[in-house]
Tab-separated table of C-alpha atoms in Angstrom:
chain	number	residue	atom	x	y	z
A	1	MET	CA	-7.453	-96.807	103.751
A	2	MET	CA	-6.479	-94.668	106.736
A	3	THR	CA	-5.589	-91.015	106.493
A	4	ASN	CA	-2.159	-89.622	107.352
A	5	ASN	CA	-3.509	-88.255	110.652
A	6	GLU	CA	-4.543	-91.736	111.785
A	7	ILE	CA	-1.005	-93.138	111.582
A	8	LYS	CA	0.348	-93.758	115.082
A	9	ASN	CA	2.276	-97.000	115.598
A	10	VAL	CA	4.910	-97.711	112.946
A	11	VAL	CA	7.910	-99.958	112.303
A	12	MET	CA	11.001	-99.220	110.250
A	13	TYR	CA	12.564	-101.365	107.560
A	14	CYS	CA	16.208	-100.839	106.537
A	15	ARG	CA	18.329	-102.651	103.957
A	16	THR	CA	21.784	-102.455	102.433
A	17	SER	CA	22.934	-104.529	99.478
A	18	THR	CA	26.667	-104.425	100.265
A	19	GLU	CA	28.963	-103.840	103.215
A	20	LEU	CA	30.264	-100.690	101.498
A	21	GLN	CA	26.877	-99.040	100.953
A	22	ALA	CA	26.933	-95.291	100.273
A	23	ASP	CA	26.609	-93.145	103.404
A	24	ASN	CA	22.960	-92.205	102.875
A	25	PHE	CA	22.071	-95.864	102.527
A	26	SER	CA	24.130	-97.272	105.409
A	27	ILE	CA	22.091	-98.976	108.121
A	28	PRO	CA	22.994	-96.407	110.831
A	29	ALA	CA	22.127	-93.543	108.460
A	30	GLN	CA	18.771	-95.097	107.565
A	31	ILE	CA	17.931	-95.759	111.215
A	32	ASP	CA	18.852	-92.184	112.161
A	33	LYS	CA	16.780	-90.562	109.404
A	34	ILE	CA	13.754	-92.770	110.065
A	35	THR	CA	13.957	-92.198	113.832
A	36	GLN	CA	14.097	-88.409	113.346
A	37	TYR	CA	11.195	-88.547	110.897
A	38	CYS	CA	9.047	-90.510	113.342
A	39	LYS	CA	9.811	-88.077	116.177
A	40	PHE	CA	8.909	-85.098	113.992
A	41	HIS	CA	5.566	-86.658	113.033
A	42	ASN	CA	4.858	-88.023	116.537
A	43	TYR	CA	4.829	-91.606	115.311
A	44	ASN	CA	5.344	-94.326	117.877
A	45	LEU	CA	8.246	-96.403	116.542
A	46	THR	CA	7.534	-99.925	117.819
A	47	GLY	CA	10.034	-102.081	115.925
A	48	LYS	CA	12.976	-102.380	113.557
A	49	TYR	CA	13.497	-104.847	110.712
A	50	ILE	CA	17.038	-104.805	109.339
A	51	ASP	CA	18.445	-106.680	106.325
A	52	GLU	CA	22.171	-106.080	105.951
A	53	CYS	CA	24.024	-107.018	102.745
A	54	LYS	CA	20.851	-108.307	101.063
A	55	SER	CA	19.914	-107.725	97.428
A	56	GLY	CA	16.792	-105.740	96.615
A	57	THR	CA	16.192	-107.773	93.466
A	58	THR	CA	14.025	-110.280	95.335
A	59	ILE	CA	12.549	-110.682	98.812
A	60	LYS	CA	13.401	-114.397	99.052
A	61	ASN	CA	16.721	-113.989	100.877
A	62	ARG	CA	15.687	-111.053	103.061
A	63	THR	CA	15.055	-112.718	106.421
A	64	SER	CA	13.962	-109.621	108.320
A	65	PHE	CA	11.594	-108.498	105.583
A	66	ILE	CA	10.008	-111.950	105.497
A	67	ASN	CA	9.634	-111.726	109.287
A	68	LEU	CA	7.940	-108.350	108.843
A	69	ILE	CA	5.465	-109.791	106.350
A	70	ASN	CA	4.753	-112.783	108.616
A	71	ASP	CA	4.222	-110.496	111.615
A	72	ILE	CA	1.796	-108.397	109.586
A	73	LYS	CA	-0.144	-111.454	108.433
A	74	SER	CA	-0.294	-112.939	111.929
A	75	LYS	CA	-1.220	-109.485	113.291
A	76	LYS	CA	1.582	-109.624	115.865
A	77	ASN	CA	2.218	-105.960	115.146
A	78	THR	CA	-0.660	-103.522	115.580
A	79	ILE	CA	0.919	-100.993	113.251
A	80	SER	CA	-0.463	-98.494	110.791
A	81	ALA	CA	2.657	-97.899	108.670
A	82	VAL	CA	6.065	-99.223	107.604
A	83	VAL	CA	8.654	-96.453	107.279
A	84	ILE	CA	11.615	-96.756	104.882
A	85	PHE	CA	14.340	-94.364	103.747
A	86	ASP	CA	13.536	-94.712	100.065
A	87	ILE	CA	11.637	-97.013	97.701
A	88	SER	CA	14.746	-98.879	96.545
A	89	ARG	CA	15.319	-100.091	100.128
A	90	ILE	CA	12.140	-102.187	100.045
A	91	ALA	CA	12.136	-103.247	96.379
A	92	ARG	CA	14.072	-102.737	93.165
A	93	ASN	CA	11.528	-104.759	91.248
A	94	LEU	CA	8.249	-103.081	90.251
A	95	SER	CA	6.311	-106.336	90.499
A	96	ASP	CA	7.523	-106.916	94.072
A	97	LEU	CA	6.764	-103.306	95.020
A	98	SER	CA	3.219	-103.603	93.697
A	99	SER	CA	2.673	-106.841	95.638
A	100	ILE	CA	4.060	-105.283	98.827
A	101	ILE	CA	1.851	-102.185	98.568
A	102	ASN	CA	-1.212	-104.327	97.857
A	103	LEU	CA	-0.435	-106.578	100.822
A	104	PHE	CA	0.032	-103.586	103.132
A	105	GLU	CA	-3.226	-102.091	101.876
A	106	LYS	CA	-5.029	-105.359	102.612
A	107	TYR	CA	-3.991	-105.050	106.256
A	108	ASN	CA	-4.652	-101.284	106.307
A	109	ILE	CA	-0.945	-100.439	106.554
A	110	ALA	CA	0.674	-97.506	104.765
A	111	LEU	CA	4.147	-97.486	103.228
A	112	ILE	CA	6.059	-94.295	104.004
A	113	SER	CA	9.207	-93.466	102.020
A	114	ILE	CA	11.014	-90.477	103.497
A	115	HIS	CA	13.382	-89.620	100.640
A	116	ASP	CA	10.655	-89.915	97.989
A	117	ASN	CA	8.056	-88.043	100.088
A	118	ILE	CA	5.612	-90.908	99.633
A	119	ASN	CA	2.856	-92.041	101.977
A	120	THR	CA	0.566	-94.621	100.385
A	121	SER	CA	-2.289	-93.706	102.735
A	122	ASP	CA	-2.876	-91.067	100.071
A	123	ALA	CA	-4.105	-92.205	96.616
A	124	TYR	CA	-1.936	-89.728	94.690
A	125	SER	CA	1.131	-90.655	96.712
A	126	ARG	CA	0.425	-94.340	96.113
A	127	SER	CA	0.495	-93.725	92.357
A	128	MET	CA	3.780	-91.866	92.718
A	129	ALA	CA	5.233	-94.873	94.532
A	130	TYR	CA	4.847	-96.953	91.374
A	131	ILE	CA	6.591	-94.257	89.329
A	132	PHE	CA	9.530	-94.181	91.750
A	133	GLY	CA	9.476	-97.978	91.733
A	134	THR	CA	9.883	-97.929	87.955
A	135	PHE	CA	12.922	-95.664	88.278
A	136	ALA	CA	14.368	-97.940	90.995
A	137	GLU	CA	14.012	-100.919	88.672
A	138	LEU	CA	15.626	-99.073	85.765
A	139	ASN	CA	18.433	-97.963	88.052
A	140	ARG	CA	18.983	-101.558	89.148
A	141	TYR	CA	19.322	-102.702	85.534
A	142	SER	CA	21.788	-99.884	84.918
A	143	ILE	CA	23.856	-100.886	87.960
A	144	VAL	CA	23.791	-104.580	87.010
A	145	ASN	CA	24.861	-103.877	83.429
A	146	ALA	CA	27.650	-101.529	84.526
A	147	CYS	CA	28.855	-104.063	87.090
A	148	ARG	CA	28.758	-106.918	84.583
A	149	SER	CA	30.629	-104.831	82.004
A	150	GLY	CA	33.308	-104.015	84.561
A	151	MET	CA	33.662	-107.659	85.555
A	152	GLU	CA	33.926	-108.708	81.907
A	153	GLN	CA	36.759	-106.222	81.342
A	154	ARG	CA	38.542	-107.550	84.436
A	155	ALA	CA	38.209	-111.121	83.133
A	156	LYS	CA	39.598	-110.143	79.725
A	157	LYS	CA	42.610	-108.653	81.487
A	158	GLY	CA	43.075	-111.920	83.351
A	159	LEU	CA	41.970	-110.475	86.683
A	160	TRP	CA	40.028	-112.412	89.326
A	161	ASN	CA	36.473	-111.177	89.923
A	162	GLY	CA	36.193	-112.320	93.517
A	163	GLY	CA	34.562	-115.174	95.356
A	164	LYS	CA	35.779	-118.132	97.408
A	165	MET	CA	38.014	-120.802	95.912
A	166	PHE	CA	39.733	-123.722	97.615
A	167	GLY	CA	43.500	-123.319	97.612
A	168	TYR	CA	43.382	-119.538	97.447
A	169	VAL	CA	42.209	-116.515	99.384
A	170	SER	CA	41.070	-113.319	97.662
A	171	ASN	CA	42.730	-110.223	99.135
A	172	LYS	CA	41.278	-106.707	99.323
A	173	ASN	CA	42.455	-106.040	95.750
A	174	LYS	CA	40.625	-109.157	94.501
A	175	GLU	CA	43.941	-110.880	93.827
A	176	LEU	CA	44.298	-114.598	94.495
A	177	GLU	CA	46.867	-115.562	97.099
A	178	ILE	CA	47.848	-119.209	97.591
A	179	VAL	CA	46.945	-120.949	100.851
A	180	PRO	CA	49.853	-123.462	101.166
A	181	GLU	CA	48.056	-126.181	103.167
A	182	GLN	CA	45.091	-126.119	100.762
A	183	ALA	CA	47.375	-125.960	97.702
A	184	THR	CA	48.916	-129.286	98.787
A	185	ILE	CA	45.463	-130.894	98.701
A	186	VAL	CA	44.691	-129.390	95.272
A	187	LYS	CA	47.932	-130.808	93.868
A	188	GLU	CA	47.089	-134.196	95.373
A	189	ILE	CA	43.647	-134.157	93.730
A	190	PHE	CA	45.103	-133.460	90.277
A	191	ASN	CA	47.887	-136.006	90.781
A	192	LEU	CA	45.388	-138.755	91.657
A	193	TYR	CA	43.071	-137.812	88.798
A	194	VAL	CA	45.663	-137.295	86.041
A	195	ASN	CA	48.515	-139.608	86.925
A	196	LYS	CA	46.724	-142.431	88.750
A	197	ASN	CA	43.432	-142.235	86.842
A	198	TRP	CA	41.347	-142.199	90.017
A	199	GLY	CA	37.659	-141.262	89.775
A	200	TYR	CA	35.921	-138.514	91.737
A	201	LYS	CA	34.458	-140.888	94.334
A	202	LYS	CA	37.750	-142.639	95.051
A	203	ILE	CA	39.547	-139.300	95.432
A	204	ALA	CA	36.850	-138.006	97.791
A	205	CYS	CA	37.062	-141.148	99.935
A	206	HIS	CA	40.852	-140.833	100.075
A	207	LEU	CA	40.726	-137.180	101.200
A	208	ASN	CA	38.107	-137.956	103.834
A	209	ALA	CA	40.204	-140.861	105.119
A	210	CYS	CA	43.099	-138.416	105.483
A	211	ASN	CA	40.727	-136.106	107.406
A	212	TYR	CA	41.215	-133.276	104.893
A	213	LYS	CA	38.419	-130.693	105.036
A	214	THR	CA	36.728	-128.650	102.318
A	215	LEU	CA	36.577	-124.859	102.251
A	216	ASN	CA	33.493	-124.989	104.506
A	217	ASN	CA	35.192	-127.445	106.875
A	218	GLY	CA	33.051	-130.286	105.540
A	219	THR	CA	33.717	-133.669	103.970
A	220	TRP	CA	34.638	-134.199	100.332
A	221	SER	CA	32.069	-135.416	97.814
A	222	ILE	CA	31.985	-136.354	94.134
A	223	TYR	CA	30.647	-132.873	93.367
A	224	SER	CA	33.328	-131.003	95.333
A	225	ILE	CA	36.095	-132.973	93.594
A	226	LYS	CA	34.524	-132.359	90.176
A	227	GLN	CA	34.333	-128.619	90.914
A	228	ILE	CA	38.091	-128.490	91.400
A	229	ILE	CA	38.950	-130.679	88.406
A	230	ASP	CA	36.681	-128.632	86.110
A	231	ASN	CA	37.880	-125.219	87.311
A	232	PRO	CA	40.260	-123.666	84.730
A	233	THR	CA	41.593	-121.169	87.291
A	234	TYR	CA	43.809	-123.940	88.685
A	235	ALA	CA	45.440	-124.058	85.239
A	236	GLY	CA	45.948	-120.278	85.195
A	237	PHE	CA	42.835	-119.132	83.298
A	238	ILE	CA	39.963	-116.791	84.151
A	239	ARG	CA	36.542	-118.075	83.101
A	240	TRP	CA	33.871	-115.615	81.968
A	241	GLY	CA	30.204	-116.213	81.123
A	242	GLN	CA	29.762	-119.598	82.808
A	243	TYR	CA	26.282	-118.619	83.992
A	244	LEU	CA	23.726	-116.428	82.221
A	245	ASP	CA	21.201	-114.353	84.197
A	246	TRP	CA	22.323	-115.757	87.555
A	247	ALA	CA	19.851	-113.602	89.536
A	248	LYS	CA	16.857	-115.326	87.926
A	249	LYS	CA	18.160	-118.731	86.774
A	250	GLY	CA	20.953	-119.558	89.232
A	251	ARG	CA	22.821	-122.721	88.241
A	252	LYS	CA	20.082	-123.533	85.712
A	253	GLY	CA	21.493	-120.749	83.557
A	254	LYS	CA	24.797	-122.585	83.067
A	255	ASN	CA	26.444	-121.714	79.757
A	256	GLU	CA	28.821	-124.203	78.144
A	257	ASP	CA	30.001	-121.596	75.621
A	258	TYR	CA	31.978	-119.557	78.164
A	259	GLU	CA	35.237	-117.721	77.457
A	260	LEU	CA	38.714	-118.337	78.918
A	261	PHE	CA	41.369	-115.679	79.359
A	262	GLN	CA	44.980	-116.061	80.467
A	263	GLY	CA	45.060	-115.101	84.126
A	264	GLN	CA	47.519	-112.694	85.704
C-alpha cells in the first residue's frame, strides 16, 4: 500500500440521503470541504462522483458510486485516493465499508475521510475506519428506528406518512389533497367493481379505452386496478405495517397482519 506522501491524483465522492440534508452534509458543503482539503494537501482533484438523495444503506441504487467502482476496475482513472467528507457518506453498513476498503486496497487506492481524520494508506488509520464504520451503522439503526417510531405515531393519529397515491397529492405538511380529475377516475373504478361486478382486467381495458392515464402517465393494468381497490386509504383509513424490513426484503416482506387507523 502507498504512503500518504505518494498520494497525488484523487477523486471526490459525495452523497446525501435526502433533499433536506443537514448543512455539513449538503452536496455543496461536501464539495467545498473536499476541494479545500485537496488544495491544502496539494492533491490533484481529477473527478467528482455525486449521489444526491441516495440511501447509504446499500450501494445498489447509487449510480455515481457504481460508476466510480467501474472506473476503478477498468483503470479509467489513474488515481491514488478517493476523498469523502465522512465515513457515513460512502457506507452506513460495516460489511459494505469493509468490501469497499478491500477493493480500493486491491487497486492500490486509499480512502480518505476528512471529518474522521482517516487515510487508509496507513494501517492504524485503516483499523480506525472500521471502528467509525461500526458507529455509522449503529447510528443508521438509531435513525431508522426513530423514523419508524415517528411514522407509527403519525399513523395511529390518522395522519398520512407521505408517498404518491392516485387521486391525491401530498402537500408540504404531508396532508392528502384531492386531485379532482383523478378522483373522478377512482370513483369510476369503485363503481364498476362494486356496483357492476366488473373484474380488474375489464376495468383496466375500459379505462385505457377512455384514454385515462395512471399516476405515471401510463396505461392501466390488472395490478394497478388491484392496488386501488385494495388500498384502505380510499375508504378513509391509514394502513400501518404492510411491509416488514422494507430496506432488505422490499415487497417480499409483505405483512398481512397490518393495522388500520381512522384517517384524519
